[in-house]
Coordinates of C-alpha atoms and ligand atoms in Angstrom, one line a residue:
M1356 CA -56.6 129.8 -83.6
P1357 CA -58.1 128.3 -80.6
N1358 CA -60.7 125.0 -81.6
I1359 CA -64.5 125.0 -79.6
V1360 CA -67.3 123.0 -78.6
V1361 CA -70.5 123.7 -78.2
V1362 CA -72.3 121.0 -76.0
G1363 CA -75.6 121.6 -76.6
A1364 CA -78.3 123.7 -79.9
G1365 CA -81.5 125.4 -77.4
V1366 CA -81.5 129.0 -76.8
S1367 CA -78.3 128.9 -74.6
G1368 CA -76.1 126.1 -76.6
L1369 CA -76.9 128.7 -80.0
T1370 CA -76.3 131.8 -78.3
T1371 CA -73.3 130.8 -76.5
A1372 CA -71.6 129.4 -79.8
L1373 CA -73.1 133.0 -82.0
L1374 CA -71.5 135.4 -79.5
L1375 CA -68.8 133.0 -79.1
S1376 CA -68.1 132.8 -83.3
K1377 CA -67.8 136.7 -83.9
D1378 CA -64.3 136.4 -82.6
P1379 CA -62.5 135.8 -85.6
E1380 CA -59.6 134.3 -84.0
Y1381 CA -62.4 131.3 -82.6
K1382 CA -63.3 128.3 -84.4
V1383 CA -66.9 126.9 -83.3
T1384 CA -68.2 123.5 -83.7
I1385 CA -71.3 122.5 -82.4
V1386 CA -72.2 119.1 -81.6
A1387 CA -76.1 117.4 -79.8
K1388 CA -78.6 115.2 -79.3
H1389 CA -81.4 118.1 -80.4
M1390 CA -81.4 120.9 -83.0
P1391 CA -84.0 123.5 -83.9
G1392 CA -86.8 121.2 -86.1
D1393 CA -86.7 118.8 -83.3
Y1394 CA -89.6 118.1 -81.0
D1395 CA -88.5 116.5 -77.9
I1396 CA -88.7 115.9 -74.1
E1397 CA -85.0 115.9 -73.6
Y1398 CA -85.1 119.5 -75.7
T1399 CA -86.9 121.8 -73.5
S1400 CA -86.1 125.4 -76.1
P1401 CA -88.4 124.4 -78.4
W1402 CA -91.7 124.3 -75.9
A1403 CA -91.0 127.7 -74.5
G1404 CA -92.7 130.6 -75.0
A1405 CA -91.2 133.2 -75.1
N1406 CA -91.1 136.2 -73.1
Y1407 CA -89.7 137.9 -71.1
L1408 CA -90.6 138.7 -68.0
P1409 CA -87.6 139.1 -64.9
V1410 CA -87.6 136.9 -62.1
S1411 CA -84.1 137.2 -60.8
N1412 CA -83.5 139.8 -57.2
K1413 CA -80.7 142.9 -58.4
A1414 CA -78.5 140.9 -57.1
G1415 CA -78.5 137.4 -59.6
S1416 CA -79.6 140.2 -62.1
R1417 CA -76.8 140.3 -64.3
W1418 CA -77.7 138.0 -67.1
E1419 CA -81.2 139.2 -68.0
K1420 CA -80.4 142.8 -68.1
N1421 CA -78.3 142.1 -70.4
T1422 CA -79.8 140.9 -72.4
W1423 CA -82.6 143.0 -73.3
P1424 CA -80.8 145.2 -75.4
E1425 CA -80.2 142.7 -78.0
L1426 CA -84.2 141.6 -77.6
D1427 CA -85.0 145.3 -77.5
R1428 CA -82.7 145.8 -81.0
L1429 CA -83.9 141.9 -83.2
A1430 CA -87.7 143.5 -81.8
K1431 CA -87.5 146.5 -83.2
N1432 CA -84.3 145.8 -86.8
V1433 CA -84.8 142.4 -87.4
P1434 CA -88.0 140.9 -88.1
E1435 CA -86.7 137.9 -89.4
A1436 CA -86.2 136.7 -85.6
G1437 CA -89.1 136.2 -84.7
I1438 CA -89.7 138.4 -82.1
H1439 CA -91.7 141.2 -81.4
F1440 CA -93.2 143.7 -78.9
Q1441 CA -96.3 143.2 -76.9
D1442 CA -97.9 144.1 -73.4
A1443 CA -97.2 142.8 -70.4
I1444 CA -100.1 142.4 -67.7
I1445 CA -99.0 141.0 -64.3
Y1446 CA -101.7 140.9 -62.4
N1447 CA -100.6 140.0 -58.4
R1448 CA -103.0 138.0 -55.8
K1449 CA -101.6 138.6 -51.8
K1450 CA -102.7 134.4 -51.2
D1451 CA -99.4 133.4 -53.6
F1452 CA -97.2 135.6 -51.9
D1453 CA -95.8 132.3 -50.0
A1454 CA -96.9 129.3 -52.5
T1455 CA -94.5 127.7 -55.5
T1456 CA -95.1 130.6 -58.1
G1457 CA -95.7 133.6 -55.8
Q1458 CA -92.1 132.7 -55.0
W1459 CA -91.2 132.3 -57.9
F1460 CA -92.6 135.6 -59.3
N1461 CA -90.8 136.9 -57.1
E1462 CA -89.7 140.3 -59.0
L1463 CA -92.1 140.4 -61.3
L1464 CA -94.5 141.1 -58.5
S1465 CA -93.2 144.1 -56.4
A1466 CA -93.7 147.6 -57.2
T1467 CA -89.8 148.5 -57.5
P1468 CA -88.7 145.6 -59.3
W1469 CA -85.0 146.4 -61.1
F1470 CA -85.7 146.0 -63.9
R1471 CA -87.8 149.5 -63.8
S1472 CA -85.6 151.0 -65.5
T1473 CA -84.6 148.0 -68.3
V1474 CA -87.5 147.5 -69.9
P1475 CA -89.6 150.1 -71.5
N1476 CA -93.3 152.0 -70.2
F1477 CA -92.9 150.5 -66.7
R1478 CA -96.1 151.6 -64.6
L1479 CA -98.3 150.5 -61.9
I1480 CA -101.6 149.7 -62.9
P1481 CA -104.4 152.0 -61.0
S1482 CA -106.4 149.3 -58.4
S1483 CA -109.7 150.6 -60.1
D1484 CA -108.3 148.9 -63.7
L1485 CA -107.3 145.7 -61.2
P1486 CA -110.2 142.6 -61.9
S1487 CA -111.5 141.6 -59.0
F1488 CA -109.6 138.5 -58.4
A1489 CA -106.1 141.0 -58.4
D1490 CA -104.2 142.8 -54.9
S1491 CA -101.5 145.2 -57.5
G1492 CA -100.5 144.9 -61.0
S1493 CA -97.9 146.2 -63.3
C1494 CA -97.9 146.5 -66.7
F1495 CA -94.2 147.2 -69.0
T1496 CA -93.4 146.6 -72.8
S1497 CA -92.6 142.7 -74.0
I1498 CA -91.1 140.9 -76.1
C1499 CA -92.1 137.6 -76.9
I1500 CA -90.5 135.3 -79.5
N1501 CA -91.4 133.1 -81.8
T1502 CA -88.8 129.6 -80.5
A1503 CA -90.3 127.8 -84.4
I1504 CA -88.2 131.5 -86.4
Y1505 CA -86.0 132.1 -83.6
L1506 CA -84.3 128.7 -83.0
P1507 CA -83.5 128.2 -86.7
Y1508 CA -82.9 132.2 -86.6
L1509 CA -79.8 131.4 -84.3
V1510 CA -78.4 128.5 -86.6
S1511 CA -77.8 130.4 -89.6
Q1512 CA -76.2 133.3 -88.1
C1513 CA -73.7 130.5 -86.4
L1514 CA -73.3 129.0 -90.2
V1515 CA -72.6 132.8 -91.4
N1516 CA -70.1 132.5 -88.9
G1517 CA -68.6 129.3 -89.8
V1518 CA -69.9 127.8 -87.2
V1519 CA -69.8 124.1 -88.0
L1520 CA -73.4 121.7 -86.5
K1521 CA -72.6 117.8 -85.7
R1522 CA -75.4 115.7 -84.5
E1523 CA -73.4 113.3 -81.9
V1524 CA -74.9 111.7 -78.0
L1525 CA -72.2 112.3 -75.5
T1526 CA -71.8 109.8 -73.1
H1527 CA -69.5 112.1 -71.3
I1528 CA -68.6 115.7 -72.2
S1529 CA -64.8 115.5 -71.6
D1530 CA -65.5 113.3 -75.2
A1531 CA -66.4 116.4 -76.5
A1532 CA -62.9 117.8 -76.6
S1533 CA -61.9 115.2 -79.5
M1534 CA -65.1 116.1 -81.4
H1535 CA -64.0 119.0 -82.9
H1536 CA -64.7 119.5 -87.1
S1537 CA -60.7 119.9 -87.9
G1538 CA -60.1 116.8 -86.2
S1539 CA -57.8 118.5 -83.7
K1540 CA -58.7 118.7 -80.7
A1541 CA -60.8 121.7 -79.1
D1542 CA -58.7 123.7 -76.5
V1543 CA -62.3 124.2 -74.1
V1544 CA -65.6 122.2 -74.5
V1545 CA -68.8 124.5 -73.4
N1546 CA -71.3 122.4 -71.7
C1547 CA -75.2 123.9 -72.1
T1548 CA -76.8 121.2 -72.1
G1549 CA -79.6 121.7 -70.0
L1550 CA -81.7 119.2 -68.5
L1551 CA -79.7 116.8 -69.9
A1552 CA -76.2 117.9 -67.5
S1553 CA -77.9 115.9 -64.5
R1554 CA -77.4 113.2 -66.4
L1555 CA -73.9 114.0 -68.7
G1556 CA -71.2 112.0 -67.5
G1557 CA -68.8 113.9 -66.0
V1558 CA -71.3 116.2 -65.2
M1559 CA -74.2 114.5 -63.3
D1560 CA -75.7 117.8 -61.6
K1561 CA -78.4 115.7 -60.0
S1562 CA -79.2 119.6 -58.1
V1563 CA -80.4 119.9 -62.2
I1564 CA -84.3 118.7 -62.0
P1565 CA -87.5 119.2 -64.2
A1566 CA -90.1 122.0 -63.8
R1567 CA -92.6 120.1 -66.4
G1568 CA -94.2 123.1 -68.0
Q1569 CA -98.0 121.4 -70.0
I1570 CA -98.9 123.9 -72.7
V1571 CA -101.7 124.8 -75.0
V1572 CA -100.7 126.6 -78.3
V1573 CA -103.6 128.6 -79.7
R1574 CA -105.4 130.1 -83.2
N1575 CA -106.5 132.5 -81.4
T1576 CA -105.3 136.4 -80.1
P1577 CA -105.3 137.9 -76.6
G1578 CA -103.6 141.5 -77.7
A1579 CA -101.5 141.7 -74.9
M1580 CA -99.5 139.3 -72.5
F1581 CA -101.4 138.3 -69.1
T1582 CA -99.7 136.6 -66.3
V1583 CA -101.5 136.1 -62.8
S1584 CA -99.0 135.4 -59.9
G1585 CA -100.8 132.5 -58.5
T1586 CA -104.0 129.8 -59.3
D1587 CA -106.7 128.6 -57.2
D1588 CA -105.9 125.0 -59.3
G1589 CA -102.9 124.0 -56.3
E1590 CA -99.5 125.5 -56.3
D1591 CA -97.9 124.3 -59.6
E1592 CA -100.0 125.8 -61.4
V1593 CA -99.5 129.1 -63.1
S1594 CA -101.5 130.4 -66.5
Y1595 CA -100.4 132.8 -68.9
I1596 CA -101.4 133.9 -72.1
M1597 CA -98.4 135.0 -74.4
Q1598 CA -98.6 135.3 -78.2
R1599 CA -95.7 134.2 -80.6
A1600 CA -94.8 137.0 -83.0
A1601 CA -94.6 135.8 -87.0
G1602 CA -98.6 133.9 -87.2
G1603 CA -96.5 131.3 -84.3
G1604 CA -100.1 131.2 -82.2
T1605 CA -100.5 131.7 -78.6
V1606 CA -99.3 129.2 -75.7
L1607 CA -102.1 129.3 -72.4
G1608 CA -99.7 127.9 -70.2
G1609 CA -99.2 126.2 -67.5
T1610 CA -97.5 124.2 -64.9
Y1611 CA -94.7 124.7 -62.5
Q1612 CA -94.2 120.9 -61.8
K1613 CA -91.1 120.6 -59.5
G1614 CA -89.4 117.2 -60.6
N1615 CA -91.8 115.3 -62.7
W1616 CA -90.6 113.8 -66.3
E1617 CA -94.3 113.0 -68.0
S1618 CA -93.6 114.1 -71.3
Q1619 CA -97.9 113.3 -71.9
P1620 CA -100.3 116.7 -71.2
C1621 CA -102.9 115.3 -69.2
P1622 CA -105.9 115.9 -70.7
N1623 CA -107.8 117.2 -66.5
T1624 CA -104.7 120.0 -66.7
A1625 CA -104.9 121.0 -70.8
V1626 CA -108.8 122.1 -69.1
R1627 CA -107.9 123.4 -66.8
I1628 CA -105.9 125.7 -68.9
M1629 CA -107.9 126.5 -71.5
K1630 CA -110.7 127.6 -68.5
R1631 CA -108.0 130.6 -66.7
A1632 CA -106.6 131.4 -69.6
V1633 CA -110.9 132.5 -70.7
E1634 CA -111.7 133.5 -67.7
L1635 CA -108.6 136.0 -68.2
C1636 CA -109.0 137.4 -70.8
P1637 CA -112.4 136.8 -72.1
A1638 CA -111.5 138.9 -75.6
L1639 CA -110.0 135.4 -76.7
T1640 CA -113.1 133.9 -77.2
N1641 CA -115.0 136.4 -77.9
G1642 CA -116.7 135.7 -75.0
K1643 CA -117.4 132.2 -76.1
G1644 CA -115.9 130.0 -73.5
I1645 CA -113.2 126.9 -73.8
E1646 CA -115.0 126.1 -77.3
G1647 CA -114.3 129.7 -78.8
L1648 CA -110.6 128.4 -78.6
S1649 CA -108.7 126.9 -81.4
V1650 CA -105.7 124.0 -80.5
I1651 CA -103.2 123.9 -82.8
R1652 CA -101.4 121.6 -80.4
H1653 CA -101.1 120.4 -76.8
G1654 CA -97.7 120.2 -75.7
V1655 CA -94.4 120.1 -72.5
G1656 CA -91.6 121.4 -71.7
L1657 CA -89.7 120.6 -69.2
R1658 CA -87.9 123.2 -67.4
P1659 CA -84.3 122.6 -66.9
L1660 CA -84.3 124.2 -63.0
R1661 CA -81.3 124.7 -60.9
K1662 CA -81.4 124.1 -57.4
K1663 CA -78.7 126.4 -57.2
G1664 CA -79.1 128.9 -59.5
V1665 CA -77.4 128.0 -62.7
R1666 CA -73.9 127.2 -63.7
I1667 CA -71.2 129.6 -65.4
E1668 CA -68.1 128.8 -64.3
S1669 CA -65.2 126.3 -65.1
E1670 CA -63.8 123.7 -64.2
K1671 CA -61.1 120.9 -65.6
I1672 CA -62.5 117.6 -66.1
G1673 CA -59.4 115.2 -67.3
D1674 CA -57.1 117.1 -69.2
V1675 CA -60.1 119.2 -70.8
M1676 CA -61.3 122.6 -70.1
V1677 CA -65.1 123.1 -69.7
V1678 CA -67.4 126.2 -69.7
H1679 CA -70.9 125.6 -68.0
N1680 CA -73.5 126.8 -69.1
Y1681 CA -76.5 125.3 -68.0
G1682 CA -79.9 125.5 -65.7
H1683 CA -81.6 128.4 -66.5
G1684 CA -85.1 127.4 -65.7
G1685 CA -87.9 128.8 -66.9
W1686 CA -85.8 132.5 -67.8
G1687 CA -82.8 130.9 -70.4
Y1688 CA -84.6 133.1 -73.6
Q1689 CA -85.0 136.1 -71.3
G1690 CA -81.4 135.0 -70.2
S1691 CA -79.2 134.6 -73.2
Y1692 CA -77.3 136.7 -73.7
G1693 CA -76.0 138.0 -70.5
C1694 CA -75.1 134.2 -69.8
A1695 CA -73.5 133.8 -72.8
E1696 CA -71.4 137.1 -72.2
G1697 CA -70.8 135.4 -69.2
A1698 CA -69.8 131.5 -70.6
K1699 CA -67.2 133.3 -73.3
E1700 CA -65.6 135.5 -70.7
L1701 CA -64.7 132.1 -69.5
V1702 CA -63.2 131.1 -72.2
D1703 CA -61.2 134.0 -73.2
E1704 CA -60.3 134.1 -69.8
A1705 CA -59.5 130.1 -70.1
L1706 CA -58.1 130.3 -73.6
K1707 CA -55.5 133.7 -71.8
P1708 CA -52.1 131.4 -71.6
R1709 CA -52.6 130.3 -74.9
A1710 CA -52.6 133.7 -77.2
K1711 CA -49.0 134.5 -74.5
L1712 CA -47.6 131.8 -75.7
Ligands
LIG546 P1 -82.1 122.4 -74.1 O1 -83.1 123.5 -75.1 O2 -83.0 121.7 -73.6 O3 -80.9 122.1 -74.6 C1 -80.4 121.4 -74.0 C2 -79.7 120.9 -75.7 O4 -78.0 119.7 -75.0 C3 -80.5 120.2 -76.7 O5 -79.7 120.6 -77.7 C4 -79.5 118.4 -76.2 O6 -79.6 117.9 -77.6 C5 -77.8 119.1 -76.3 N1 -78.0 117.7 -75.0 C6 -77.9 117.3 -74.1 N2 -77.5 116.5 -73.9 C7 -76.5 116.0 -74.7 C8 -75.8 115.2 -74.5 N3 -75.7 113.8 -73.7 N4 -74.8 114.9 -76.0 C9 -75.7 115.7 -76.2 N5 -76.3 116.5 -77.1 C10 -77.0 116.6 -75.1 N6 -87.4 130.8 -70.9 C11 -87.9 132.3 -71.2 O7 -86.4 132.8 -71.4 N7 -89.6 132.4 -71.6 C12 -90.0 132.2 -71.4 O8 -91.6 132.7 -72.0 C13 -89.9 130.8 -71.2 N8 -91.4 130.4 -71.4 C14 -91.4 128.5 -70.5 C15 -92.0 127.8 -71.2 C16 -92.2 125.9 -70.5 C17 -93.6 125.7 -71.1 C18 -90.7 126.2 -71.2 C19 -91.1 124.2 -70.8 C20 -89.8 126.5 -70.6 C21 -89.7 128.0 -71.0 N9 -88.9 129.3 -70.5 C22 -88.4 130.0 -71.2 C23 -87.4 128.4 -70.1 C24 -86.4 127.7 -70.9 O9 -87.9 127.3 -72.4 C25 -85.1 127.1 -71.3 O10 -84.2 127.1 -69.8 C26 -83.8 126.6 -72.2 O11 -84.4 126.3 -73.4 C27 -83.4 125.9 -71.9 O12 -82.4 126.6 -72.9 P2 -81.0 125.5 -73.3 O13 -80.9 125.3 -74.1 O14 -80.3 125.1 -71.2 O15 -82.5 123.4 -72.9

């Protein structure tokens, strides 16, 4: 039976390990420096909203497109996964078109995005229903994930399938090959190290940089998710609101600061985030302004942005076969199943010659 070591226990590593472990032929170990339950600036997944607002263009839509059916299934049928449906309302301002956030949300702001036939109830908002600051807008049924429930849920599903989880800090990716729980050498190592792929020996992918996201989590409920294409507070600030499932609070965002590794929340930025949120959705505080917000915590997460796009490919490093699955930027959850499927195909491919022996 092939031995596989997955490095990383964020949404990418856990989802990849889960898909691999569904194949009874594979024996899977996860090794990671951080695990669900930890909050650390080097560990992005717990900080995410997380919702489904596609950002890929049609040509690159495979990962996000193939993820929707599973998120839809979990929201419908698996309450313990901590995912619920919520309306997503997107407002577009023409002046953001060339800005960082306008470019990031390019597909989201299109009147004919590829995902209009993927998500339910996609519709354009009539101009008579738009707020005064918006030039256009759209609305569809999306999901929002409570990451504090969902990441442990993924762990539980891996454990059910016999996956073994171990805490390890790697200095070189090929060291993972000797960490399989069987004691035998791994046949394949899967690299799901997120932002730290930029610092891991044997990978050292310097094109992976942080896109810093500062958030405020509050107890107030907005009733829907709201996103605007940009703000008047600088190109790297964004405005979004999403209510996590099952008591997870409401995430107010945020920022998209490329190359910024700062782990501490900036108080001034936090005030701007809260002001924008109550302007965007006065119902959050019944018109009482930011004083009406009940703050659970302030946070910062670093999106693992890869300039060349996500890396899902195999590579021989020394004598170790490595399949990479990292660099998901701000869409790691909404692309998680598609990317994990892609990584599993490469693992299957790498193990094929062995199966013929
Ligand atoms: P990580 O979660 O960072 O996991 C990396 C893993 O690798 C960790 O377990 C770490 O310990 C391990 N590791 C790394 N190096 C080593 C080493 N040397 N040795 C051992 N272990 C190692 N995405 C969405 O889809 N929707 C959203 O709404 C959304 N909102 C976001 C909002 C914010 C504020 C932020 C910050 C992100 C958001 N994202 C969202 C993006 C999403 O969170 C990321 O794309 C995703 O979490 C990346 O997951 P990952 O598993 O690749 O990396």
